[in-house]
Short mmCIF file of C-alpha atoms and ligand atoms in Angstrom, two decimals:
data_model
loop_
_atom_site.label_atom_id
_atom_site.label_comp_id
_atom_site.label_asym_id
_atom_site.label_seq_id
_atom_site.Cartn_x
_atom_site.Cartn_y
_atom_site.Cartn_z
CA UNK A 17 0.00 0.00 0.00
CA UNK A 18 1.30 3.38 -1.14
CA UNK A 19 1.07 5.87 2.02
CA UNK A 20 1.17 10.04 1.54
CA UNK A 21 4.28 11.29 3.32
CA UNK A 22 1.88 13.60 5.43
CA UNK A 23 -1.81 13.18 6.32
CA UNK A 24 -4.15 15.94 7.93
CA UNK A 25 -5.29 13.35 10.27
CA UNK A 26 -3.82 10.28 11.56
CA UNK A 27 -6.05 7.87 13.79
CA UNK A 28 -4.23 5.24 16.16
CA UNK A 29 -6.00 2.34 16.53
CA UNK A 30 -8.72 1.04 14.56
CA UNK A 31 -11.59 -0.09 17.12
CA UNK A 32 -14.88 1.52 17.22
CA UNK A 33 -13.92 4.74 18.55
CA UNK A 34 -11.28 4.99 15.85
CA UNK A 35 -13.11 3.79 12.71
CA UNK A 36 -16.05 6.41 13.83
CA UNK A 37 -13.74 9.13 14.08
CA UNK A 38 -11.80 8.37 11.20
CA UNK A 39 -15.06 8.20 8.63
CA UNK A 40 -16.53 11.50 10.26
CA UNK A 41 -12.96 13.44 9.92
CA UNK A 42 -12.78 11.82 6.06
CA UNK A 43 -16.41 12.66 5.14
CA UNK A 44 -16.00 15.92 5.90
CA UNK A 45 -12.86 17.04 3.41
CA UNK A 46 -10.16 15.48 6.27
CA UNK A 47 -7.31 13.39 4.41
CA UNK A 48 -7.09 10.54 7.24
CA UNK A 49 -4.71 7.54 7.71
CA UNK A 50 -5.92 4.49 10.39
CA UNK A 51 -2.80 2.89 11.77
CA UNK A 52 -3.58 -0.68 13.41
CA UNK A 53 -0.93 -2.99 15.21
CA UNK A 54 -2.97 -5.97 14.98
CA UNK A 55 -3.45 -7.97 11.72
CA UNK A 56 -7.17 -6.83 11.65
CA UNK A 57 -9.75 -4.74 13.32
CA UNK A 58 -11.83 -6.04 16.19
CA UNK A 59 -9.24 -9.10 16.61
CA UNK A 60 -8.64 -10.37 19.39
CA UNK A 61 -11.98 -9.95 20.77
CA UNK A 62 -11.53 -8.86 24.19
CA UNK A 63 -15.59 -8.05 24.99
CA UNK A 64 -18.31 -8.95 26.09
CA UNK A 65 -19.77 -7.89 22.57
CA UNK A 66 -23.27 -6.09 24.49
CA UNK A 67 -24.60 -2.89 22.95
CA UNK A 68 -28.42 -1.36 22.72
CA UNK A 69 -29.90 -0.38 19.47
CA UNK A 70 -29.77 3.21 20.29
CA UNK A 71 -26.25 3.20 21.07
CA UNK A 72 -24.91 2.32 17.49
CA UNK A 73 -27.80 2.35 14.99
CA UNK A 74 -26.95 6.22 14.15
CA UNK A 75 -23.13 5.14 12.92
CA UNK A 76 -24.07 1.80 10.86
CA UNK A 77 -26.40 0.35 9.28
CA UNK A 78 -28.05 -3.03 11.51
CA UNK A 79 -26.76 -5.87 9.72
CA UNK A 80 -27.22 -9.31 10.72
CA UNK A 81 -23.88 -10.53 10.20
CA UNK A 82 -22.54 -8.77 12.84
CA UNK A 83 -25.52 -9.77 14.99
CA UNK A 84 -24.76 -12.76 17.69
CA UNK A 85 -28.48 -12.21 19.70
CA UNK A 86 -31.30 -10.08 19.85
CA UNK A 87 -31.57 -9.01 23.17
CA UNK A 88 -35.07 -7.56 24.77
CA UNK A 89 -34.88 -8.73 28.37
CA UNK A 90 -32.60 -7.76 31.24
CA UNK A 91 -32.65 -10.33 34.34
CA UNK A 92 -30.89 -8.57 37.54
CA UNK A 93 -30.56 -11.17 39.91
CA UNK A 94 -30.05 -10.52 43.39
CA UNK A 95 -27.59 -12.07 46.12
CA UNK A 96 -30.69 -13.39 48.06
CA UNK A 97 -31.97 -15.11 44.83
CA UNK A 98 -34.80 -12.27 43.98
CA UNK A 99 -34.53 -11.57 40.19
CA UNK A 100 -36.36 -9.12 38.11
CA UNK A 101 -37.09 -8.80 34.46
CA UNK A 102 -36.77 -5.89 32.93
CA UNK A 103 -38.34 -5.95 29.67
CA UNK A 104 -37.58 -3.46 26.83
CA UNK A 105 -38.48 -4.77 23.24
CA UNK A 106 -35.70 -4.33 20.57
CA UNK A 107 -33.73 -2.93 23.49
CA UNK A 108 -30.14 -4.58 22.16
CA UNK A 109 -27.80 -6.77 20.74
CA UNK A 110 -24.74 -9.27 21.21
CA UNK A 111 -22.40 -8.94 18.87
CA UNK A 112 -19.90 -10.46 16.67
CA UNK A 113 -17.16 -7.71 17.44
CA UNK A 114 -14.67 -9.42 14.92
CA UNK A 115 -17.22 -8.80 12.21
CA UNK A 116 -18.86 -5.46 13.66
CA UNK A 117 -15.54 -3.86 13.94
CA UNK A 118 -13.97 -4.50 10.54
CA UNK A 119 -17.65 -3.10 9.01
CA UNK A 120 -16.95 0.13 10.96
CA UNK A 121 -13.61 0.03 9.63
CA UNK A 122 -15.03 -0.44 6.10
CA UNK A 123 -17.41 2.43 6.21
CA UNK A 124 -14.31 3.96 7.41
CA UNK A 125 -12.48 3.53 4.38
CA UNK A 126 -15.53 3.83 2.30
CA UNK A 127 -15.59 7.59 3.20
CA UNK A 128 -11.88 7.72 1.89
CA UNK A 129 -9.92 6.88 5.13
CA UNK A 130 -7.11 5.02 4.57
CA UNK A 131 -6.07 1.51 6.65
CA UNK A 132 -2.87 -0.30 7.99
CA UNK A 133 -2.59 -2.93 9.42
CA UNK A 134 -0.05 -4.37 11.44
CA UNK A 135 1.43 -0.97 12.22
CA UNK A 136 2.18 -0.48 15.76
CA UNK A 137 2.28 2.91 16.67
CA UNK A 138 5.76 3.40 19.40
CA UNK A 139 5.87 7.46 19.85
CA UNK A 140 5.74 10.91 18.41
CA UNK A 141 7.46 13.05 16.04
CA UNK A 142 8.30 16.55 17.67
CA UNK A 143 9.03 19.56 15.45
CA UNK A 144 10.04 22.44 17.64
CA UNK A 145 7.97 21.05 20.57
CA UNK A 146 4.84 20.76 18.25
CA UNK A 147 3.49 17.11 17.34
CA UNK A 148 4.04 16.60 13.69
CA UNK A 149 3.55 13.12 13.52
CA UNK A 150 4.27 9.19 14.24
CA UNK A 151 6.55 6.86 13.83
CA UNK A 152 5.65 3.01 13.84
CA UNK A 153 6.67 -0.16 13.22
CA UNK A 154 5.77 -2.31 10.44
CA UNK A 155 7.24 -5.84 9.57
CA UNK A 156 10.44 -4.85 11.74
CA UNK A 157 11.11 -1.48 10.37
CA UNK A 158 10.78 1.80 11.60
CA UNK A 159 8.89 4.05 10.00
CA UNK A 160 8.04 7.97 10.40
CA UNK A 161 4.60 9.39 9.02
CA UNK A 162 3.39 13.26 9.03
CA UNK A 163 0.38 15.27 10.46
CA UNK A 164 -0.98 17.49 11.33
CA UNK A 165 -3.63 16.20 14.04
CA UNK A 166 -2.89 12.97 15.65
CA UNK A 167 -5.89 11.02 17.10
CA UNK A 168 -5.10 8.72 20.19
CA UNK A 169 -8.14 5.94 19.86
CA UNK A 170 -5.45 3.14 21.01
CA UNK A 171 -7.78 2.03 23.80
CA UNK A 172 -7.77 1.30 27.54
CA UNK A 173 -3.97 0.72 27.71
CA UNK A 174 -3.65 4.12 25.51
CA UNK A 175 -0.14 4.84 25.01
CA UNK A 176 -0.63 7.90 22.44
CA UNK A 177 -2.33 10.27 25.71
CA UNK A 178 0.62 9.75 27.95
CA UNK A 179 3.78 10.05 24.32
CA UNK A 180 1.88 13.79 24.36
CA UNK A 181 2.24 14.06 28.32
CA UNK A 182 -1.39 13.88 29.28
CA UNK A 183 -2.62 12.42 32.71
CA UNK A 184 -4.27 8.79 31.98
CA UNK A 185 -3.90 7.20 35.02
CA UNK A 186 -7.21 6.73 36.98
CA UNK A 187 -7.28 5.26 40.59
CA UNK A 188 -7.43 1.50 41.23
CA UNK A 189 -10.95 1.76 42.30
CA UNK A 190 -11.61 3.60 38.90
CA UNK A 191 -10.67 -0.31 36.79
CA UNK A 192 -12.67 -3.51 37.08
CA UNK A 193 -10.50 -5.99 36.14
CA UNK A 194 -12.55 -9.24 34.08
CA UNK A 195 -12.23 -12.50 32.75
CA UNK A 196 -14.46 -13.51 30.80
CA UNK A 197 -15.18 -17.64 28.95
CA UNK A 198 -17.27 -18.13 26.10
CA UNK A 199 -19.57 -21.41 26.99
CA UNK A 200 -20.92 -23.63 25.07
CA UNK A 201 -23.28 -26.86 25.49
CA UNK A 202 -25.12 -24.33 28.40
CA UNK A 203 -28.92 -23.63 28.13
CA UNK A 204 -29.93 -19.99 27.42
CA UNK A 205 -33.06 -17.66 27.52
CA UNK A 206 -32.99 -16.48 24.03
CA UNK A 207 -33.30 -12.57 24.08
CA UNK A 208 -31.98 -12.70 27.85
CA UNK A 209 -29.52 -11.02 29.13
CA UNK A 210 -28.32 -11.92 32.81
CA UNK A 211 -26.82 -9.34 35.76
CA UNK A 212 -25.67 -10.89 39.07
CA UNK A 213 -24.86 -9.04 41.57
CA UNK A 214 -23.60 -9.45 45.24
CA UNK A 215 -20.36 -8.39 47.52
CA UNK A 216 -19.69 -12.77 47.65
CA UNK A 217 -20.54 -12.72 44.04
CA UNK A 218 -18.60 -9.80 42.48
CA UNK A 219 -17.47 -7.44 44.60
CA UNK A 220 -18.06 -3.44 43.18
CA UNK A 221 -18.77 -4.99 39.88
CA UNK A 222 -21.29 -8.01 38.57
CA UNK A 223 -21.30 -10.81 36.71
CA UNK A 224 -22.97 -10.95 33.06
CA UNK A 225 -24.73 -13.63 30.75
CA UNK A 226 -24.53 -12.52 27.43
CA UNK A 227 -26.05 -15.27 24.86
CA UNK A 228 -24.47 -15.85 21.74
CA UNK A 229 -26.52 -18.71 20.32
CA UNK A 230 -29.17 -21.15 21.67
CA UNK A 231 -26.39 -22.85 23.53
CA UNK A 232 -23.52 -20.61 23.82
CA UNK A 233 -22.97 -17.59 26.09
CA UNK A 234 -20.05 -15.14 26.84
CA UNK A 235 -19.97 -15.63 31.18
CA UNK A 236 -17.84 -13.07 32.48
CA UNK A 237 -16.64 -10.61 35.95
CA UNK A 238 -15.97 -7.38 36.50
CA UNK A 239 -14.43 -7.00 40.35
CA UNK A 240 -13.21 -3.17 41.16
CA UNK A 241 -9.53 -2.92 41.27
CA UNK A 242 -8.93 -2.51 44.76
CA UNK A 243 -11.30 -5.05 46.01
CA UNK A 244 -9.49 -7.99 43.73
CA UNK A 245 -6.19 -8.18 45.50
CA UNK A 246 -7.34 -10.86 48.06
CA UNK A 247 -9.62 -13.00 45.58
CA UNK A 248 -8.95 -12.42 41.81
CA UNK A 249 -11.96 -12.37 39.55
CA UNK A 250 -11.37 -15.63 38.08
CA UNK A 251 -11.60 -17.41 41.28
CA UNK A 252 -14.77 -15.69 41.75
CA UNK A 253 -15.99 -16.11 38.26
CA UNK A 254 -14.96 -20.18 38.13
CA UNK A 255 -17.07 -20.66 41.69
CA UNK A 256 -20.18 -19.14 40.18
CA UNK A 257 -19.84 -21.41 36.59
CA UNK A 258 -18.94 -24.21 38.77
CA UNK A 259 -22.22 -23.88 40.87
CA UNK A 260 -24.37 -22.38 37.75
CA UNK A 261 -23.22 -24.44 34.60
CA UNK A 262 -20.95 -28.06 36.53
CA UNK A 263 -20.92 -29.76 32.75
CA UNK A 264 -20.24 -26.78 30.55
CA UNK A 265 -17.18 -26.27 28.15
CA UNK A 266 -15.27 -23.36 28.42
CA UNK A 267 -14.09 -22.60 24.81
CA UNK A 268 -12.23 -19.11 24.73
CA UNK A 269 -11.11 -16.66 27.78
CA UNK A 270 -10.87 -13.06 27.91
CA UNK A 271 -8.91 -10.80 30.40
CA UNK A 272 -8.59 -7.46 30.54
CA UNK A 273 -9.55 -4.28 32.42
CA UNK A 274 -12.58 -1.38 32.46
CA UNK A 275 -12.22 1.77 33.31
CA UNK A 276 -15.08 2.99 35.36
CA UNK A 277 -14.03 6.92 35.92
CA UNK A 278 -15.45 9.99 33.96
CA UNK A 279 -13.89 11.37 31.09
CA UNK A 280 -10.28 12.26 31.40
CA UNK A 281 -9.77 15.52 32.89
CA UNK A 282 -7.85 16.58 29.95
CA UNK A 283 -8.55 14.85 26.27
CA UNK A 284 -7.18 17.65 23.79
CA UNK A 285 -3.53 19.29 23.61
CA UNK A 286 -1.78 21.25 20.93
CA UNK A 287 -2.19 18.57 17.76
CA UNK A 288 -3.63 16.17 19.05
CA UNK A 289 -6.51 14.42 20.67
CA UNK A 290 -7.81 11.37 22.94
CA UNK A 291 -11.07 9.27 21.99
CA UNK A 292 -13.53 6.01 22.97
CA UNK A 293 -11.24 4.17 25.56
CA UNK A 294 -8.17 6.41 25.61
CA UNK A 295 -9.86 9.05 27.16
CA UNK A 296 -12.10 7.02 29.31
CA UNK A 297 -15.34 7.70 27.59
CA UNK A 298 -16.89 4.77 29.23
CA UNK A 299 -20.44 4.22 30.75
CA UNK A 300 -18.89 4.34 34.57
CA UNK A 301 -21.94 2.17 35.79
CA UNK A 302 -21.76 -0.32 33.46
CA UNK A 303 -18.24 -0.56 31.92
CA UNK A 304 -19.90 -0.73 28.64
CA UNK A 305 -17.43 1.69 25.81
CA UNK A 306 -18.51 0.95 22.36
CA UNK A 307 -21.52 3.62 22.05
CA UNK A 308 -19.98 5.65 24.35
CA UNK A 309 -16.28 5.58 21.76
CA UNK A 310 -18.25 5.83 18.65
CA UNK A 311 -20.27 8.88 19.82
CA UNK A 312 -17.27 10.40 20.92
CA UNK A 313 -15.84 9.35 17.69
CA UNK A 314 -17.97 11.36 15.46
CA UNK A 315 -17.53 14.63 17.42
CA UNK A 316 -13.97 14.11 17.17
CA UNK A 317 -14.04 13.00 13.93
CA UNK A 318 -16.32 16.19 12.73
CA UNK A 319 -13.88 18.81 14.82
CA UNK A 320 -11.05 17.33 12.79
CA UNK A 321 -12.28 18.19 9.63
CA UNK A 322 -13.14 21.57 10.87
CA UNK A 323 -9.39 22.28 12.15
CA UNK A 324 -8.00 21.00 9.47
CA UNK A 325 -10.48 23.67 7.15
CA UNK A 326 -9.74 26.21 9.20
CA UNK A 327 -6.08 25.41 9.85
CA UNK A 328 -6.20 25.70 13.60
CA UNK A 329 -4.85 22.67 15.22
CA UNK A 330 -4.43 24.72 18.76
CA UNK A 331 -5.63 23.25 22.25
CA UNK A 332 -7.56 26.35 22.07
CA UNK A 333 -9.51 25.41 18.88
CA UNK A 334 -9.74 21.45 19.65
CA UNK A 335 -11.26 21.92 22.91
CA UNK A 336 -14.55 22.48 20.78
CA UNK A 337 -14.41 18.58 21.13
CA UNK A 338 -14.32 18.27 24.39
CA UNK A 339 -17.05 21.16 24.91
CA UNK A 340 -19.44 18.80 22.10
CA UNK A 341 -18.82 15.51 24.14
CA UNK A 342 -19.16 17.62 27.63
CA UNK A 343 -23.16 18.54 26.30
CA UNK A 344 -23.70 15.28 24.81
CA UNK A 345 -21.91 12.20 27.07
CA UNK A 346 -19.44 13.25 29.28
CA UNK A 347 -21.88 15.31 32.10
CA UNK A 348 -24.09 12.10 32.21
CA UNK A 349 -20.62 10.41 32.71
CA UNK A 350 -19.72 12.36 35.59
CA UNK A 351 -22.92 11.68 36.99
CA UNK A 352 -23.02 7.95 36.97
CA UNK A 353 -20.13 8.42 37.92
CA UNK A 354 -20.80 9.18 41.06
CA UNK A 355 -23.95 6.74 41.18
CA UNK A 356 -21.48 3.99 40.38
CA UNK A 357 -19.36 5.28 43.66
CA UNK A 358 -22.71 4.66 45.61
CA UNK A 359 -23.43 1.55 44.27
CA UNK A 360 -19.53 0.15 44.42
CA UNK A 361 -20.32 0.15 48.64
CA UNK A 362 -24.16 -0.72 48.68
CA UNK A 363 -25.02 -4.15 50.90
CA UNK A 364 -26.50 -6.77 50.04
CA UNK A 365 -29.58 -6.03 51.64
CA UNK A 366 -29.62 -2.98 49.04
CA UNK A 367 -29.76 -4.99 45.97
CA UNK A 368 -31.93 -7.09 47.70
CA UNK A 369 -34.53 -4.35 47.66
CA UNK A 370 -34.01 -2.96 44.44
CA UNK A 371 -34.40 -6.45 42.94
CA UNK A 372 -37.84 -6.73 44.59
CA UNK A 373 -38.83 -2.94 43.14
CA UNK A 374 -38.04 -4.01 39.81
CA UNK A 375 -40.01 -7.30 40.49
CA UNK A 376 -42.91 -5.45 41.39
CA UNK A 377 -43.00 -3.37 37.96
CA UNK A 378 -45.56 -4.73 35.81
CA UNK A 379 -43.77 -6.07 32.57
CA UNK A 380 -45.92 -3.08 30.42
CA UNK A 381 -44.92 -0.26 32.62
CA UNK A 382 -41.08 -0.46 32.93
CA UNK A 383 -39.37 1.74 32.25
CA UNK A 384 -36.03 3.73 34.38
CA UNK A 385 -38.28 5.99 35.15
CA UNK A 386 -41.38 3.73 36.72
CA UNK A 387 -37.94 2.58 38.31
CA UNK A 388 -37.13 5.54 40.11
CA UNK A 389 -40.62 6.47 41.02
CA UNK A 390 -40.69 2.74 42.89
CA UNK A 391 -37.54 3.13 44.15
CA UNK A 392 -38.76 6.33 46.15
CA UNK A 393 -41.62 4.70 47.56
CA UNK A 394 -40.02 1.84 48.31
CA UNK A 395 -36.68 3.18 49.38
CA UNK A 396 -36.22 6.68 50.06
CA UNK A 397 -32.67 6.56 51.16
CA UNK A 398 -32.03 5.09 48.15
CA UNK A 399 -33.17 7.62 46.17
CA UNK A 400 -31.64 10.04 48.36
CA UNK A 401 -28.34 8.51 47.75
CA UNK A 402 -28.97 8.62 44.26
CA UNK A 403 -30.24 12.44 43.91
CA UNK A 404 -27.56 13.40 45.76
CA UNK A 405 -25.20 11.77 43.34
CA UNK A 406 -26.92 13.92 40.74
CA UNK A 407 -26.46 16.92 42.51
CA UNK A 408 -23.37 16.56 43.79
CA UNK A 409 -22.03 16.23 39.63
CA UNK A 410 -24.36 19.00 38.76
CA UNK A 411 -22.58 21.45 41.49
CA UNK A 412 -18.98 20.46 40.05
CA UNK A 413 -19.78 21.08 36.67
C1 LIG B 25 -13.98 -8.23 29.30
C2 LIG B 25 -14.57 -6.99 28.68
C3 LIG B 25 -15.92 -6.95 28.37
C4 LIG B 25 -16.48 -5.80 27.78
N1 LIG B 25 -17.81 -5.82 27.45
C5 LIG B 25 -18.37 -4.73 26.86
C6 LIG B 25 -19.74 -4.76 26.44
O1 LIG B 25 -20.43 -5.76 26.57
N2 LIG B 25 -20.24 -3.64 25.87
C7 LIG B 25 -19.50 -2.50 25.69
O2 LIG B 25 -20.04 -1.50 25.19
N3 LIG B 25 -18.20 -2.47 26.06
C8 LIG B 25 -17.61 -3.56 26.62
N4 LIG B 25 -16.29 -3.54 26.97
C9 LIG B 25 -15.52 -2.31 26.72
C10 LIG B 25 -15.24 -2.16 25.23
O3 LIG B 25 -14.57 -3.31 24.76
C11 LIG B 25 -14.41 -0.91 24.98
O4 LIG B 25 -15.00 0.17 25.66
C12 LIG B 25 -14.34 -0.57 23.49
O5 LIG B 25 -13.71 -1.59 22.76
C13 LIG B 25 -13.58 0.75 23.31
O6 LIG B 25 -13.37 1.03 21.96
P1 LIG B 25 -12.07 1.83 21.50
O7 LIG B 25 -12.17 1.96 20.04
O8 LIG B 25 -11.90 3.02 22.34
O9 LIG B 25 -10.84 0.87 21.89
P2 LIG B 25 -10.51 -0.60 21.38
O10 LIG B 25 -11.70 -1.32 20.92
O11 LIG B 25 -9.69 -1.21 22.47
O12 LIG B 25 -9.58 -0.34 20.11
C14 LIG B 25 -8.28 0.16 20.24
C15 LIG B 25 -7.49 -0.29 19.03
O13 LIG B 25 -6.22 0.34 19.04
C16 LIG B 25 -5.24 -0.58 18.64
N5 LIG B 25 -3.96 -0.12 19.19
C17 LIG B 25 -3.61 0.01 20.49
N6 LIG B 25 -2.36 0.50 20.59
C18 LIG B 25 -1.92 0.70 19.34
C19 LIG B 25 -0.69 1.18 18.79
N7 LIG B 25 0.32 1.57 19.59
N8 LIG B 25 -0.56 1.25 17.45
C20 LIG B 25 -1.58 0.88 16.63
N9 LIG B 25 -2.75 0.40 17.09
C21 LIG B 25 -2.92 0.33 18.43
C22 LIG B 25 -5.72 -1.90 19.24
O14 LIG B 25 -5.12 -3.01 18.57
C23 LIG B 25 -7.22 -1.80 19.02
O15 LIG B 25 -7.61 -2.33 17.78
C24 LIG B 25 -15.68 -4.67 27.54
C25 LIG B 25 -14.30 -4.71 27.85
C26 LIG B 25 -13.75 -5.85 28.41
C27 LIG B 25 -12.27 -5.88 28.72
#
């Protein structure tokens, strides 16, 4: 493949957060290169591949190649054994990410954004203390590539955000680390999705069902960082499939870590900028990225083209971004944020209750917001907890 010697835009890492930003910066006039160290987009899968319909039908077209399961139903069950169904037709799907991220990558390049694979990224060019490009590796070489706007969408272990001198750390509490097993020969609810939850279960995080057939499932933990170190979350995770599922196969394991902390306090510098992952746009409550990236993607994406029409590749001028994903995302971000800090210390008795709220429902009235209304009259110190989450993010804004 014959590269430009200099690109307005170059995009590191091609996952969903990348791909979106690249095809919005290319649609609109941006010339963009996608630099990928792994031999394709979206593998290895490291996901539980769960999105809703909302989340990703505005960047791609549904199509059911990509499509594990349909999912409608959520089933939270509780550490006393209470579950409730929450029902919400069309609500979601479970992915193939292998597939669904090389078709993002595709429209991608279909908008004129240029792919290539196998090119790890390893640091910055500097020209007179202004970032003027990258320089990867490719089949053992070294190699050196131009810009003039370099897009850091290289994922939870983001390298590009700290090469430019931004803070990515976030505090152990702020990462669930998870392993996750895909299982087949189990029996599933088709169009079910399970949550269990519970301090002897999965402590500050939960465990998930996600179906991918009739008889196969991705079964995985999230435990908060700092309450791992004594029991890691496989131990925890191999207890529950060994009481749950005793003659299931375990065919393929996932690790990796979630962040769980707003948006990074600072996602823009002089040339370049952070997306999806790498700049923690992640739903803090639920450790779910891949609406939050590709949202986040097309802001980006949209600003790029816009600097690179106007010329102004300034902190000043990119900040725009951050200012877009602010109004859009990142407020409701802080906020859960600082549900999912309530919710990390509830007791058991607490999820007890809001198991048997959502039980109570009737199947034609849920909705978050019947939620909430039960949740007052059946817990007001739970809703107090929660309001003052709201307000408390609302003040620091
Ligand atoms: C176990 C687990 C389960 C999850 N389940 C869900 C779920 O059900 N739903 C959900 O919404 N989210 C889930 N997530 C989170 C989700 O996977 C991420 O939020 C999402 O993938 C973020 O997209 P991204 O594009 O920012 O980063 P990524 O998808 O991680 O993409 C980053 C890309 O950058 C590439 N890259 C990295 N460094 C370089 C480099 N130096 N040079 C070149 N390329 C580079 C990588 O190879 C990768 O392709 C889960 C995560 C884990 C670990």
């Amino acid at each position: 493949m014959m590269l430009k010697d200099k690109y307005d835009v170059i995009v590191v890492g091609a996952g969903p957060a990348g791909s979106v930003t690249a095809r919005f910066a290319a649609e609109n006039g941006a010339s963009v290169l996608m630099l990928e160290r792994d031999r394709e987009p979206g593998i290895p899968v490291r996901c539980a591949e769960g999105v809703s319909h909302e989340g990703i039908a505005p960047f791609i077209e549904i199509d059911e190649s990509w499509i594990a399961a349909k999912i409608d139903v959520a089933c939270l069950h509780a550490p006393d054994g209470t579950n409730a169904k929450m029902y919400n037709n069309g609500a979601g799907y479970i992915l193939e990410r292998r597939l669904f991220d090389k078709a993002l990558c595709d429209v991608a390049c279909r908008h004129g954004a240029e792919l290539l694979t196998k090119a790890d990224v390893i640091g910055l060019l500097w020209e007179k203390d202004k970032i003027s490009g990258v320089k990867y590796r490719y089949f053992g070489k070294i190699h050196e590539i131009r810009c003039d706007l370099v897009i850091g969408a290289d994922g939870v272990e983001s390298r590009v955000g700290r090469w430019a001198g931004i803070k990515t750390a976030v505090r152990l509490e702020d990462i669930d680390t998870c392993v996750q097993y895909t299982l087949s020969g189990l029996k599933v609810e088709e169009g079910c999705v399970d949550f269990y939850f519970g301090n002897d279960i999965a402590p500050g995080g939960y465990i998930w069902i996600f179906p991918k057939s009739k008889n196969s499932a991705n079964v995985g933990i999230g435990v908060a960082g700092h309450l791992s170190h004594k029991k890691g979350p496989q131990e925890y995770l191999n207890e529950f499939i060994e009481k749950t599922y005793p003659d299931v196969k375990k065919t393929y394991t996932v690790c990796g870590g979630v962040t769980t902390s707003a948006t990074l306090k600072e996602i823009v510098r002089d040339n370049i900028l952070l997306v999806g992952d790498a700049a923690r746009q992640v739903n803090p409550l639920t450790g779910g990225g891949i609406a939050q990236g590709m949202i986040a993607g097309s802001i980006a994406g949209k600003v790029a083209a816009e600097a690179v029409r106007t010329g102004k590749f300034d902190k000043k001028f990119l900040k725009k971004y951050r200012k877009e994903w602010d109004k859009r995302l990142g407020r409701t971000q802080k906020t859960m944020f600082k549900m999912k800090e309530k919710f990390m210390f509830m007791g058991d008795d607490r999820f007890n209750k809001i198991a048997k709220i959502c039980k109570n429902i009737p199947k034609e009235k849920f909705s978050l917001k019947a939620l909430f209304t039960e949740a007052v009259k059946g817990d007001p110190k739970l809703m107090a907890d929660v309001a003052k989450a709201f307000v408390v993010s609302k003040l620091k804004k």
